[in-house]
mmCIF file with all atom_site columns, C-alpha atoms in Angstrom:
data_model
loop_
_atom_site.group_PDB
_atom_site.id
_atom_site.type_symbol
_atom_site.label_atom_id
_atom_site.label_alt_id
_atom_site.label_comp_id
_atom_site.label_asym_id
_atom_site.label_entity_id
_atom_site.label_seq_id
_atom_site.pdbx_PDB_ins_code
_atom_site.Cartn_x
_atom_site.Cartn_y
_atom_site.Cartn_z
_atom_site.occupancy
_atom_site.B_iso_or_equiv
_atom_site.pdbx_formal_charge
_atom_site.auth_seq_id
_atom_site.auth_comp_id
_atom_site.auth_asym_id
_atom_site.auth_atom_id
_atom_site.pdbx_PDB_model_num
ATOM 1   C CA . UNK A 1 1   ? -27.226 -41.524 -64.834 1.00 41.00 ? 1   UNK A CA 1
ATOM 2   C CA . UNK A 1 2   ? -29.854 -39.302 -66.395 1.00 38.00 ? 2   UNK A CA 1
ATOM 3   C CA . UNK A 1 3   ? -32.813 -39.899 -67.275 1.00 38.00 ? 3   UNK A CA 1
ATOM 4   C CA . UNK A 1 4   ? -35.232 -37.522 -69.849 1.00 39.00 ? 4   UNK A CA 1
ATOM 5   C CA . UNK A 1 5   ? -38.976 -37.989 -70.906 1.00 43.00 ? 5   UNK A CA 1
ATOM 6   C CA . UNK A 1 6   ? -40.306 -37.473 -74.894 1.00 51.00 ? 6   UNK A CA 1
ATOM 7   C CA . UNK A 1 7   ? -41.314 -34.061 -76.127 1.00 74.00 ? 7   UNK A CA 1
ATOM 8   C CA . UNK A 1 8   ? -44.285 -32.832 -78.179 1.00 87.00 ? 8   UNK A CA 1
ATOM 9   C CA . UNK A 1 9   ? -41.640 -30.802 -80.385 1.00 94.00 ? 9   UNK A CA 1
ATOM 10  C CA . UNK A 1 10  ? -39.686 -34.048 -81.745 1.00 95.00 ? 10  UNK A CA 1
ATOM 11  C CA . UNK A 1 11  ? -42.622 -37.090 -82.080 1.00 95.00 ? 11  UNK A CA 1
ATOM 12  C CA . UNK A 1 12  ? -41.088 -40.602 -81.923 1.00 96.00 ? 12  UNK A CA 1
ATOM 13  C CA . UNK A 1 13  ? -42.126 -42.133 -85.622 1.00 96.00 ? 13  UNK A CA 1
ATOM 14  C CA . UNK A 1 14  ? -39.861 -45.734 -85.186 1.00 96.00 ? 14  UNK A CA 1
ATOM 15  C CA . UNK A 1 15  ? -37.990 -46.897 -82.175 1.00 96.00 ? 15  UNK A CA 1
ATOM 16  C CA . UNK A 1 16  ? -34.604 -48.209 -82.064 1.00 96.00 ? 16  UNK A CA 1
ATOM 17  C CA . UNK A 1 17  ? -34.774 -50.798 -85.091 1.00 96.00 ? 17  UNK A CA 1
ATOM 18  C CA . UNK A 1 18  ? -31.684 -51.917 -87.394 1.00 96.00 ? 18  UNK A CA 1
ATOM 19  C CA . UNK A 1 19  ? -34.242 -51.900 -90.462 1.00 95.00 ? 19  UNK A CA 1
ATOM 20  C CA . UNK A 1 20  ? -35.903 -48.980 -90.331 1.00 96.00 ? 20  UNK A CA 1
ATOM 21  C CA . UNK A 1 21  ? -39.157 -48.676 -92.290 1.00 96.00 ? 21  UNK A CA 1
ATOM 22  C CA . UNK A 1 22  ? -39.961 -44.908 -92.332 1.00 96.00 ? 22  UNK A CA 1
ATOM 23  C CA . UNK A 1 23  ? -36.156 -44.069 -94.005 1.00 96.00 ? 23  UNK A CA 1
ATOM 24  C CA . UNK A 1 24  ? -34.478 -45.607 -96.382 1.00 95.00 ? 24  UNK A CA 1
ATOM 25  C CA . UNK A 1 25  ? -30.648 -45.387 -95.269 1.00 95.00 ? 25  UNK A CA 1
ATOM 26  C CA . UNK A 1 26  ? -29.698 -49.027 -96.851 1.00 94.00 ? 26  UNK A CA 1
ATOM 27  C CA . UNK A 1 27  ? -28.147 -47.282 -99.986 1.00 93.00 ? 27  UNK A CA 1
ATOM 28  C CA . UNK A 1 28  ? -26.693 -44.314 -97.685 1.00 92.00 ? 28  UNK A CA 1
ATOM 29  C CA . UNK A 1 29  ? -24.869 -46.179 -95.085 1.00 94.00 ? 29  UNK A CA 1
ATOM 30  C CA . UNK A 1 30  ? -23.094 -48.702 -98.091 1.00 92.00 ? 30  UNK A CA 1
ATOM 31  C CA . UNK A 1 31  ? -21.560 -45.372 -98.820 1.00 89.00 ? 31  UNK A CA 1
ATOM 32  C CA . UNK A 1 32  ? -20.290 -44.367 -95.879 1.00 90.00 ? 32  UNK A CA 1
ATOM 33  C CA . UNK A 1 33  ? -18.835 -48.088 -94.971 1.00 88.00 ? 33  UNK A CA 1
ATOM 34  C CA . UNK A 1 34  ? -15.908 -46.653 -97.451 1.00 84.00 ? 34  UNK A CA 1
ATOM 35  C CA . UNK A 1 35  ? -15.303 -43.768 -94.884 1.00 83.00 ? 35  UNK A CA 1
ATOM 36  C CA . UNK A 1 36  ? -15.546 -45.723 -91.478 1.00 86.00 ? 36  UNK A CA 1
ATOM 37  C CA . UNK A 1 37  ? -14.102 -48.761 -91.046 1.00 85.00 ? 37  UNK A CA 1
ATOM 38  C CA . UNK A 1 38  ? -16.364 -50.330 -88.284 1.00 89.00 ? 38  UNK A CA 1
ATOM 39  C CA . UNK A 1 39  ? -19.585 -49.566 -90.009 1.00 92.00 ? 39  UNK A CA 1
ATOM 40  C CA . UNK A 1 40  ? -20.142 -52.721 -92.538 1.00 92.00 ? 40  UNK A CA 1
ATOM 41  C CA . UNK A 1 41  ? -19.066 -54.852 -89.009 1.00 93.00 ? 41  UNK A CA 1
ATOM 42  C CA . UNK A 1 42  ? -21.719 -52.839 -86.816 1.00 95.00 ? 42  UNK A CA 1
ATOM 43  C CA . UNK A 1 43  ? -24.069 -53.414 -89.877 1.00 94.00 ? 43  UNK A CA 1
ATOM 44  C CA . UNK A 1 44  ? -23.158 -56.907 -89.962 1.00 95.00 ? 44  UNK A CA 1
ATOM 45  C CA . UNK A 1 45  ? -23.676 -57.873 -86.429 1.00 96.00 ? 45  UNK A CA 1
ATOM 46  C CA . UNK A 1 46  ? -27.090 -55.562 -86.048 1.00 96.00 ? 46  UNK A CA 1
ATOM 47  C CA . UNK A 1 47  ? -25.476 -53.217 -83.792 1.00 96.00 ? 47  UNK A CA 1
ATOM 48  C CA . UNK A 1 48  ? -26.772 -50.447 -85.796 1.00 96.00 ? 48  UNK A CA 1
ATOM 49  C CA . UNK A 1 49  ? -29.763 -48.844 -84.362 1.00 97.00 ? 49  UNK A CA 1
ATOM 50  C CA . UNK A 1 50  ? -31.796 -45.890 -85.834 1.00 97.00 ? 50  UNK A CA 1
ATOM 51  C CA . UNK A 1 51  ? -34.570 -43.859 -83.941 1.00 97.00 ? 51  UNK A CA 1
ATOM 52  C CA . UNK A 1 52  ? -36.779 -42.110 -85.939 1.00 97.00 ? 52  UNK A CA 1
ATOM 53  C CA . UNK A 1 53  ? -38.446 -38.618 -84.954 1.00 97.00 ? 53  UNK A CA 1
ATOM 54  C CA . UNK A 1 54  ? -40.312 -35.645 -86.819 1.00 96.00 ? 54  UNK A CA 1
ATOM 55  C CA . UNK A 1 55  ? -39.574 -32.132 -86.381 1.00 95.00 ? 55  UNK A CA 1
ATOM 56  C CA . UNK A 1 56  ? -43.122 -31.053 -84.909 1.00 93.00 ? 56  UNK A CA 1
ATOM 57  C CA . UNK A 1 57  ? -42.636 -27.988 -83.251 1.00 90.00 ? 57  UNK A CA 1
ATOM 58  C CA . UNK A 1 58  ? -40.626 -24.136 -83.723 1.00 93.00 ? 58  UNK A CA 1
ATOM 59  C CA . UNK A 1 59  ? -36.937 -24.364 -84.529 1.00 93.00 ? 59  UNK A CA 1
ATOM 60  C CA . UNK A 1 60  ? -35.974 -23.406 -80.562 1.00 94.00 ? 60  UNK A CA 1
ATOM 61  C CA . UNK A 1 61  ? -38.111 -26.243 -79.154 1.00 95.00 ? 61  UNK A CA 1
ATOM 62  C CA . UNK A 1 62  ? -36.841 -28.898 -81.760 1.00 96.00 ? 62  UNK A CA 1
ATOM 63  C CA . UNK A 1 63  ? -33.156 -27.857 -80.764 1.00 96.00 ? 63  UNK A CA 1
ATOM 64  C CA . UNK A 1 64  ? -34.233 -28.594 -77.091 1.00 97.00 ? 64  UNK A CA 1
ATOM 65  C CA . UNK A 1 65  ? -36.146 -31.612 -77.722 1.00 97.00 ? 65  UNK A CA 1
ATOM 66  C CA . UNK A 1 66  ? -33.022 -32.989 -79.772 1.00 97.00 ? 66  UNK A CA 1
ATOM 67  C CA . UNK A 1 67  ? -30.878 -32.522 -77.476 1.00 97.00 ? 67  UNK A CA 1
ATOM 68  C CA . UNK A 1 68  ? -32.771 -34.238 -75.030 1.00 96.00 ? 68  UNK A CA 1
ATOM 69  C CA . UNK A 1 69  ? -33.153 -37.285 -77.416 1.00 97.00 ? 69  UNK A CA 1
ATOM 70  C CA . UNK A 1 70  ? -29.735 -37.032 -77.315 1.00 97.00 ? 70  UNK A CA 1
ATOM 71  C CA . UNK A 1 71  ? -29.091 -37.473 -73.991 1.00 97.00 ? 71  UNK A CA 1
ATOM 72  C CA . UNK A 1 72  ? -31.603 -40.832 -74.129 1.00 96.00 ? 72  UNK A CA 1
ATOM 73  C CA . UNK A 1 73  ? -29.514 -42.270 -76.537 1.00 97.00 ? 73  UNK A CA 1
ATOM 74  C CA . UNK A 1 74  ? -26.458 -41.633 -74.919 1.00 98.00 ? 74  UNK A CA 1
ATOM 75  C CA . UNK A 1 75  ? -27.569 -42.598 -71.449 1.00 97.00 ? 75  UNK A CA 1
ATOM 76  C CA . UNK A 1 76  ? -28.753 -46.186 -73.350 1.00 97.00 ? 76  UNK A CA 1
ATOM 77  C CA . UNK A 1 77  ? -25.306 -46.399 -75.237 1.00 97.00 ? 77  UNK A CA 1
ATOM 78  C CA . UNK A 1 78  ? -23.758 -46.268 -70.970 1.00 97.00 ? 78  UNK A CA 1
ATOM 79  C CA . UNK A 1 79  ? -25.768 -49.343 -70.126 1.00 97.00 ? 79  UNK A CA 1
ATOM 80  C CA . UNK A 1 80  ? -24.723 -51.576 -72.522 1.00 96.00 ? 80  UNK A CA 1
ATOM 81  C CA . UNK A 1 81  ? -20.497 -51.191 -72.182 1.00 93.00 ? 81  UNK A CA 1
ATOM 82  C CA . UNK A 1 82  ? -20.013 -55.538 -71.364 1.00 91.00 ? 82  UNK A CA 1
ATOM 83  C CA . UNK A 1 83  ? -22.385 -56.162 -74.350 1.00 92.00 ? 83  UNK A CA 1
ATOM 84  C CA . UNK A 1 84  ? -20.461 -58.590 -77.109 1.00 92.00 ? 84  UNK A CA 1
ATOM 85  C CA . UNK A 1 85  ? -18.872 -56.276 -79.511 1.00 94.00 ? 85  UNK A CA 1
ATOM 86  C CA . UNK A 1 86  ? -20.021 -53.012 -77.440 1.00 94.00 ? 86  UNK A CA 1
ATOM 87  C CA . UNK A 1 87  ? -17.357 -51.184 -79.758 1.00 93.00 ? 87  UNK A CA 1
ATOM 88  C CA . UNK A 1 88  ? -19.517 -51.297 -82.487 1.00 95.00 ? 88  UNK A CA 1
ATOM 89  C CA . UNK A 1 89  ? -22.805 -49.952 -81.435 1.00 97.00 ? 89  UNK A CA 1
ATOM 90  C CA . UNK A 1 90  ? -23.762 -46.999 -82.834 1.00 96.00 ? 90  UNK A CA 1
ATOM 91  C CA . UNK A 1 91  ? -27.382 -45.701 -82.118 1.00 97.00 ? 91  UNK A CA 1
ATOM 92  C CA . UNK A 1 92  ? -28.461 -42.958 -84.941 1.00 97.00 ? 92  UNK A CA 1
ATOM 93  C CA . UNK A 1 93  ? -31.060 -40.454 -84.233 1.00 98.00 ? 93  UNK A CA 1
ATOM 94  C CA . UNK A 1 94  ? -32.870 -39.368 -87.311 1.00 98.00 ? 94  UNK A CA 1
ATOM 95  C CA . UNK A 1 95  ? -34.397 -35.654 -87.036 1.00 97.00 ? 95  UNK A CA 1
ATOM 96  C CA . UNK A 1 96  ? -36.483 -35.588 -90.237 1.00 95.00 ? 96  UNK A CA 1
ATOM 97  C CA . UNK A 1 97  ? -38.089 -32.539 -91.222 1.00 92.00 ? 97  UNK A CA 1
ATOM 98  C CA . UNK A 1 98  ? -35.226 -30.510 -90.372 1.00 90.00 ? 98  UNK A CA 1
ATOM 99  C CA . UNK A 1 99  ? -31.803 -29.577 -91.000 1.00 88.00 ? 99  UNK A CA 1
ATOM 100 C CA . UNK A 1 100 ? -28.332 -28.411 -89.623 1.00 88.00 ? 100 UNK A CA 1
ATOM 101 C CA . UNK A 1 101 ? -30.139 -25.738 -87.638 1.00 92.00 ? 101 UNK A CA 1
ATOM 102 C CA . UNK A 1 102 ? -31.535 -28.085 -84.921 1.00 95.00 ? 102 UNK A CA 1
ATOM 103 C CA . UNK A 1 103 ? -28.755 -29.984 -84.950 1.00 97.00 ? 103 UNK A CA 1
ATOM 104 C CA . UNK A 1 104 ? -25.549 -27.487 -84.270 1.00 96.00 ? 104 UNK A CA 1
ATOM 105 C CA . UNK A 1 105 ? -25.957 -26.869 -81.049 1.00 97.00 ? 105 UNK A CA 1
ATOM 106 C CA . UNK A 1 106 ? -27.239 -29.902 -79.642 1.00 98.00 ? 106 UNK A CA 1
ATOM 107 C CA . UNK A 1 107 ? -24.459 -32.046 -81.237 1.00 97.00 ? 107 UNK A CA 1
ATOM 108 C CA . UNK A 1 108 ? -21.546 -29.425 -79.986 1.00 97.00 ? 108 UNK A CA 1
ATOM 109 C CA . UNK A 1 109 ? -23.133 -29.647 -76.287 1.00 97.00 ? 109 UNK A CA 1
ATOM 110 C CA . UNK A 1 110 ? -23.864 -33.265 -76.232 1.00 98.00 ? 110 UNK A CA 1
ATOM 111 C CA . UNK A 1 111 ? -19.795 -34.127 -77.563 1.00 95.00 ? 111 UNK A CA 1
ATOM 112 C CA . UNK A 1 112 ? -18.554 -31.537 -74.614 1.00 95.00 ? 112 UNK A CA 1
ATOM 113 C CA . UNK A 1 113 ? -21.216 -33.748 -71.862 1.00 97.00 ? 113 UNK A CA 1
ATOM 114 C CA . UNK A 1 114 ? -20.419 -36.655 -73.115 1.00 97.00 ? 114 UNK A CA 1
ATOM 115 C CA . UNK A 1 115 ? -15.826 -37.419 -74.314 1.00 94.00 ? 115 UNK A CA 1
ATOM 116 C CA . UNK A 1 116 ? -15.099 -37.557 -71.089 1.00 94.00 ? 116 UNK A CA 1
ATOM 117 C CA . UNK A 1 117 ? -17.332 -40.849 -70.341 1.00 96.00 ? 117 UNK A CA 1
ATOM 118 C CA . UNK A 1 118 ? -16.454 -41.600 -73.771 1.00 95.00 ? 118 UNK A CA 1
ATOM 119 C CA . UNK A 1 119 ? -19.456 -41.837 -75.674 1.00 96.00 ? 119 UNK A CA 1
ATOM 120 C CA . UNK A 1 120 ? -18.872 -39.653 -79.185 1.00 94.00 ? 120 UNK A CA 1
ATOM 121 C CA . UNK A 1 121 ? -21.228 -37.808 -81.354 1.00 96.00 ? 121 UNK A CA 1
ATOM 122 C CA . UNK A 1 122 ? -21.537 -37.247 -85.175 1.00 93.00 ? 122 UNK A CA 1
ATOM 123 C CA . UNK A 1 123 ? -23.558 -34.517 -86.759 1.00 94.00 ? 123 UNK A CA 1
ATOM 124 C CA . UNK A 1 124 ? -24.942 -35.137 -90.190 1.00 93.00 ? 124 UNK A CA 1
ATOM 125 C CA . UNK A 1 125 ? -27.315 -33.172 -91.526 1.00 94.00 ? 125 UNK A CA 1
ATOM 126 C CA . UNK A 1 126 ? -29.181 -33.163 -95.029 1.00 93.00 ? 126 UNK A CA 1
ATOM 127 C CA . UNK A 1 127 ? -27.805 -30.459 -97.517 1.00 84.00 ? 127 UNK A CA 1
ATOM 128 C CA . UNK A 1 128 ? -24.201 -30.761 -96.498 1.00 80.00 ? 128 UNK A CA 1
ATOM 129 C CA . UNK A 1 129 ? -21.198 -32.703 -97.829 1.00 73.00 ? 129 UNK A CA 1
ATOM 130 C CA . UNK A 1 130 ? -17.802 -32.317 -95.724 1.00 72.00 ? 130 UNK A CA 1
ATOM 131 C CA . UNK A 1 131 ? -14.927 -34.306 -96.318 1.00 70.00 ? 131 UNK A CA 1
ATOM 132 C CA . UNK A 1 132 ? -13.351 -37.080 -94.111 1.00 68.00 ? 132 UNK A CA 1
ATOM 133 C CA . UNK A 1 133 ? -9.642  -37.186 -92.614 1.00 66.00 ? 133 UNK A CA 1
ATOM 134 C CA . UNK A 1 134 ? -8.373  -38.319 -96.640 1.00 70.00 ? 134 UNK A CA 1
ATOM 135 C CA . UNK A 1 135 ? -10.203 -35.395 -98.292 1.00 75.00 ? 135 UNK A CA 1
ATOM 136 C CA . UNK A 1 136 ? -12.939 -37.877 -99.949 1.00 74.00 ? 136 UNK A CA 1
ATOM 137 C CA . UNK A 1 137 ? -16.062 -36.420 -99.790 1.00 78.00 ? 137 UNK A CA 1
ATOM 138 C CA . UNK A 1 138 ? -18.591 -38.242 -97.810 1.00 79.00 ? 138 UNK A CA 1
ATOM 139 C CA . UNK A 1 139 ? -22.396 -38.704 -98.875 1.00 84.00 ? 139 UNK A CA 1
ATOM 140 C CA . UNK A 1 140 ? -25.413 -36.371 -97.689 1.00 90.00 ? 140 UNK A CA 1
ATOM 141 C CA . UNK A 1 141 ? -27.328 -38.221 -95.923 1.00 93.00 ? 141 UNK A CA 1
ATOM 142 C CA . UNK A 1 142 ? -30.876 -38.734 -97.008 1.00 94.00 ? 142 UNK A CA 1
ATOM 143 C CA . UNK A 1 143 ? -31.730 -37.314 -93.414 1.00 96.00 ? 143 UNK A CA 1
ATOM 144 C CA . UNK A 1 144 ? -30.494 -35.336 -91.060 1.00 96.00 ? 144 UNK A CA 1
ATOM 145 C CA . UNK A 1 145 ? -29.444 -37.337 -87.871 1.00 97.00 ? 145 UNK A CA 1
ATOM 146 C CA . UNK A 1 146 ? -26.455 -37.550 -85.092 1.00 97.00 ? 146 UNK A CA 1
ATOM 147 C CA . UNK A 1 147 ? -24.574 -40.512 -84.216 1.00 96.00 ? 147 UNK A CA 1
ATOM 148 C CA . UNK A 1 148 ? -23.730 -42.264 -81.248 1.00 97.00 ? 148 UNK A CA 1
ATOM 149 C CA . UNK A 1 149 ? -21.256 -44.682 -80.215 1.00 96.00 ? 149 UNK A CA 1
ATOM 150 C CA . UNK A 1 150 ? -18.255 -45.236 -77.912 1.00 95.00 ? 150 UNK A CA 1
ATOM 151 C CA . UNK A 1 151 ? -15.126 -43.389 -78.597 1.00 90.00 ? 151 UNK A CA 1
ATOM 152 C CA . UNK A 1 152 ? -12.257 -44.981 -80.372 1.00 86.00 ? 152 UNK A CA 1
ATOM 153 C CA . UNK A 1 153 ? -8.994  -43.221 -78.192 1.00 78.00 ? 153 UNK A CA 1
ATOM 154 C CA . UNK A 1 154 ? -6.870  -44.481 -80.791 1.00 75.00 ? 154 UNK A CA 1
ATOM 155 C CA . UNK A 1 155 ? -8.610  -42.668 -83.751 1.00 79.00 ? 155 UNK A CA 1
ATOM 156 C CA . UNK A 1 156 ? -10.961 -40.144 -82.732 1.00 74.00 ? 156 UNK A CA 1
ATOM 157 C CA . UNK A 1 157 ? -8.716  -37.561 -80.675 1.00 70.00 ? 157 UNK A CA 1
ATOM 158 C CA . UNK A 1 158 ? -7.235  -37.286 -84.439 1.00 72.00 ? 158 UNK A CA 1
ATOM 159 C CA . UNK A 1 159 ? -10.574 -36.186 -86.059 1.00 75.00 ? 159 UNK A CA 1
ATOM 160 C CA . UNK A 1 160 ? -10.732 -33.050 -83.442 1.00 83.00 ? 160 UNK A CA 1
ATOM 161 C CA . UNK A 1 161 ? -7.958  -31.085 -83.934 1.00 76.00 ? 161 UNK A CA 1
ATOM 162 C CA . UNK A 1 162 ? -9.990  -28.072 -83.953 1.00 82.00 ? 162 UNK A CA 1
ATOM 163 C CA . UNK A 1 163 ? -10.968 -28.456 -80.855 1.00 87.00 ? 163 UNK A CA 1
ATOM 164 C CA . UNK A 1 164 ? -8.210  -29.807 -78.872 1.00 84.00 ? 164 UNK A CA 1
ATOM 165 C CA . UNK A 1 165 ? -9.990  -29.374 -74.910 1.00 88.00 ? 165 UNK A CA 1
ATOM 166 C CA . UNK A 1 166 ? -12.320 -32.491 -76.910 1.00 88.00 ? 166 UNK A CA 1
ATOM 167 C CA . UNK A 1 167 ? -9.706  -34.255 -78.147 1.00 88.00 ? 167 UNK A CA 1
ATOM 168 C CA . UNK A 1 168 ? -7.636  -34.506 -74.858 1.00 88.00 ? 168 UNK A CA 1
ATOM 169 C CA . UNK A 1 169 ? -11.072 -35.823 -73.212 1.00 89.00 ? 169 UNK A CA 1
ATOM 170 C CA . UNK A 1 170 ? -11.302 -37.900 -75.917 1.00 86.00 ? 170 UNK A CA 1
ATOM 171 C CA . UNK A 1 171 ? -7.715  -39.437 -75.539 1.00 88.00 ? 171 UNK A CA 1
ATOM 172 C CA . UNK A 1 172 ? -8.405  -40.576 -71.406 1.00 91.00 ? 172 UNK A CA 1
ATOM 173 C CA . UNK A 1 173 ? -12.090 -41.189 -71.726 1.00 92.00 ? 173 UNK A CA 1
ATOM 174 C CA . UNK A 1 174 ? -13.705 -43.556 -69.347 1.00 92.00 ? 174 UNK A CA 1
ATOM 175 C CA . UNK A 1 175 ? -16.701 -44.089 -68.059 1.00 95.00 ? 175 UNK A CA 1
ATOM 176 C CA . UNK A 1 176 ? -16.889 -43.881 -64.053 1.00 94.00 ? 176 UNK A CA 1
ATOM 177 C CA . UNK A 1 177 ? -20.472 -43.992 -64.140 1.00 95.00 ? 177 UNK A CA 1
ATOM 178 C CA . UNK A 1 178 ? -20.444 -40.373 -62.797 1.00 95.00 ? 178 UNK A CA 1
ATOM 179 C CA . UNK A 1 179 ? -24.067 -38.065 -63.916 1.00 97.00 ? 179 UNK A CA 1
ATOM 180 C CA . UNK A 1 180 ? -22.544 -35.422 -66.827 1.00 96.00 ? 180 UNK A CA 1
ATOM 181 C CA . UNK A 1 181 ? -24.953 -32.966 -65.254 1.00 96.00 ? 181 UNK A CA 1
ATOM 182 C CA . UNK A 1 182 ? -23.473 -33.110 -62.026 1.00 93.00 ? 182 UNK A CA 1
ATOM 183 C CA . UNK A 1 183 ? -21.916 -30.057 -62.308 1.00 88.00 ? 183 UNK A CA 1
ATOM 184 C CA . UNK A 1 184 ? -24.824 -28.203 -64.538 1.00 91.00 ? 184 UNK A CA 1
ATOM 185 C CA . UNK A 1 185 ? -28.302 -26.843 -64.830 1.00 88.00 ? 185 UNK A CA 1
ATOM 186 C CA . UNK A 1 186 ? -30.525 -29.647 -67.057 1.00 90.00 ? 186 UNK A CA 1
ATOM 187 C CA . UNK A 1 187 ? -32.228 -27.020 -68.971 1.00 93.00 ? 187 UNK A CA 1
ATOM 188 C CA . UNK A 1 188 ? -31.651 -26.606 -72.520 1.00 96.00 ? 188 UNK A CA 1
ATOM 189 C CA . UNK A 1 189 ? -30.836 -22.736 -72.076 1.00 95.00 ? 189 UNK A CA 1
ATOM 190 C CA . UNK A 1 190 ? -28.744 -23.290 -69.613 1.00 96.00 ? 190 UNK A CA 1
ATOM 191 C CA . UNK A 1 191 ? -26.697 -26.119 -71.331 1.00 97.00 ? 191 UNK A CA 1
ATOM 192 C CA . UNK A 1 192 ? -27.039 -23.696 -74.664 1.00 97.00 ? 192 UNK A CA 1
ATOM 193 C CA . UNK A 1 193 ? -24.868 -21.385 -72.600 1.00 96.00 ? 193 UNK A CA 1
ATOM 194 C CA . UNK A 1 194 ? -22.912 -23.876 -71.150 1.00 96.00 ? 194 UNK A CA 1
ATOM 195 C CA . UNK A 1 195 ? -21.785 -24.648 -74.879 1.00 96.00 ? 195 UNK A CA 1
ATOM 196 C CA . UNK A 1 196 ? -21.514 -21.620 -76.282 1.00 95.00 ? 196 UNK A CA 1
ATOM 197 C CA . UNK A 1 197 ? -18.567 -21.114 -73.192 1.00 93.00 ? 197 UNK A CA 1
ATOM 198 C CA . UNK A 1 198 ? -16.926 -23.863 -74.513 1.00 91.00 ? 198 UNK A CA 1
ATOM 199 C CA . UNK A 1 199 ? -16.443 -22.646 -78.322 1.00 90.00 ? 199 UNK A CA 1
ATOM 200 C CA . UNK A 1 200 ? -12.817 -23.041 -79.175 1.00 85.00 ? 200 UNK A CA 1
ATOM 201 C CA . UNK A 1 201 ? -11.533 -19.430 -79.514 1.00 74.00 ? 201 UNK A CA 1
ATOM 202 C CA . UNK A 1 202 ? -9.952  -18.539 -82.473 1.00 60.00 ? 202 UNK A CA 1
#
């Protein structure tokens, strides 16, 4: 597994903590228990988590630095698989300060490193409102932040249908323990172009 160090561009605020002091989410995530079904039981159980950083550096290095805190989270979210209720964890990473711009590309490389050991990423940045699988319009989020949890192969391949090389990870994901760079450069610019390969075409 990988392991990544903190950068000056993205300064930790609040570590992992289900009550958050620096945000307030409590309001936000009632809201979105309406559009996912195992978020009032993660809630519930304190499964939860939210990592709190500020945007402290030029949009390139924040990208890079997000990324990276991506890859902490994710590598965390491997290690705890026989925890009770493991299903349920979902580990948030709150970039405030910034918006969909840092996020994009991080989130887009990070889902393509990570389906196939089925861990799954959500992007939700401040300033937009998309709809979910119904057509109800979720909430904008009071900050920008991705998601992390295990993949649901029942459920999720279904949310990806733009992107079907994700979704057929998605539907046989399984975690062999196997390092998602082992095949890649662990430089952001490198991964960057890594992504951009993997656009679907249209």
């Amino acid at each position: 597994m990988t392991t990544v160090h903190t950068d000056e561009a993205l300064r930790l605020v609040e570590s992992r903590t289900t009550s958050p002091t620096t945000v307030d989410v409590t309001d936000y995530v009632g809201a979105m228990s309406v559009h996912c079904p195992y978020l009032a039981p993660s809630v519930q159980r304190e499964l939860t988590s939210w990592t709190v950083y500020r945007a402290a550096g030029d949009a390139p290095d924040v990208e890079a630095a997000v990324f990276r805190a991506g890859v902490r989270a994710a590598e965390w979210l491997r290690t705890q698989t026989n925890r009770r209720h493991a299903a349920l964890l979902c580990e948030n990473i709150v970039v405030s300060g910034a918006g969909r711009e840092v996020l994009a590309w991080p989130h887009w490389a990070l889902k393509n490193l990570y389906a196939p050991v089925g861990v799954m990423f959500g992007k939700f940045p401040v300033g937009e409102q998309i709809a979910d699988h119904h057509g109800r319009v979720i909430p904008e989020p009071p900050v920008s932040f991705l998601a992390v949890r295990f993949v649901v192969r029942a459920r999720d391949p279904l949310f990806l249908s733009r992107t079907p090389d994700l979704a057929d990870a998605v539907a046989v994901a399984e975690d062999d323990g196997r390092d998602v760079f082992e095949q890649l450069p662990r430089e952001w610019k490198d991964v960057k172009l890594w992504a951009r390969q993997r656009l679907p075409r249209e």
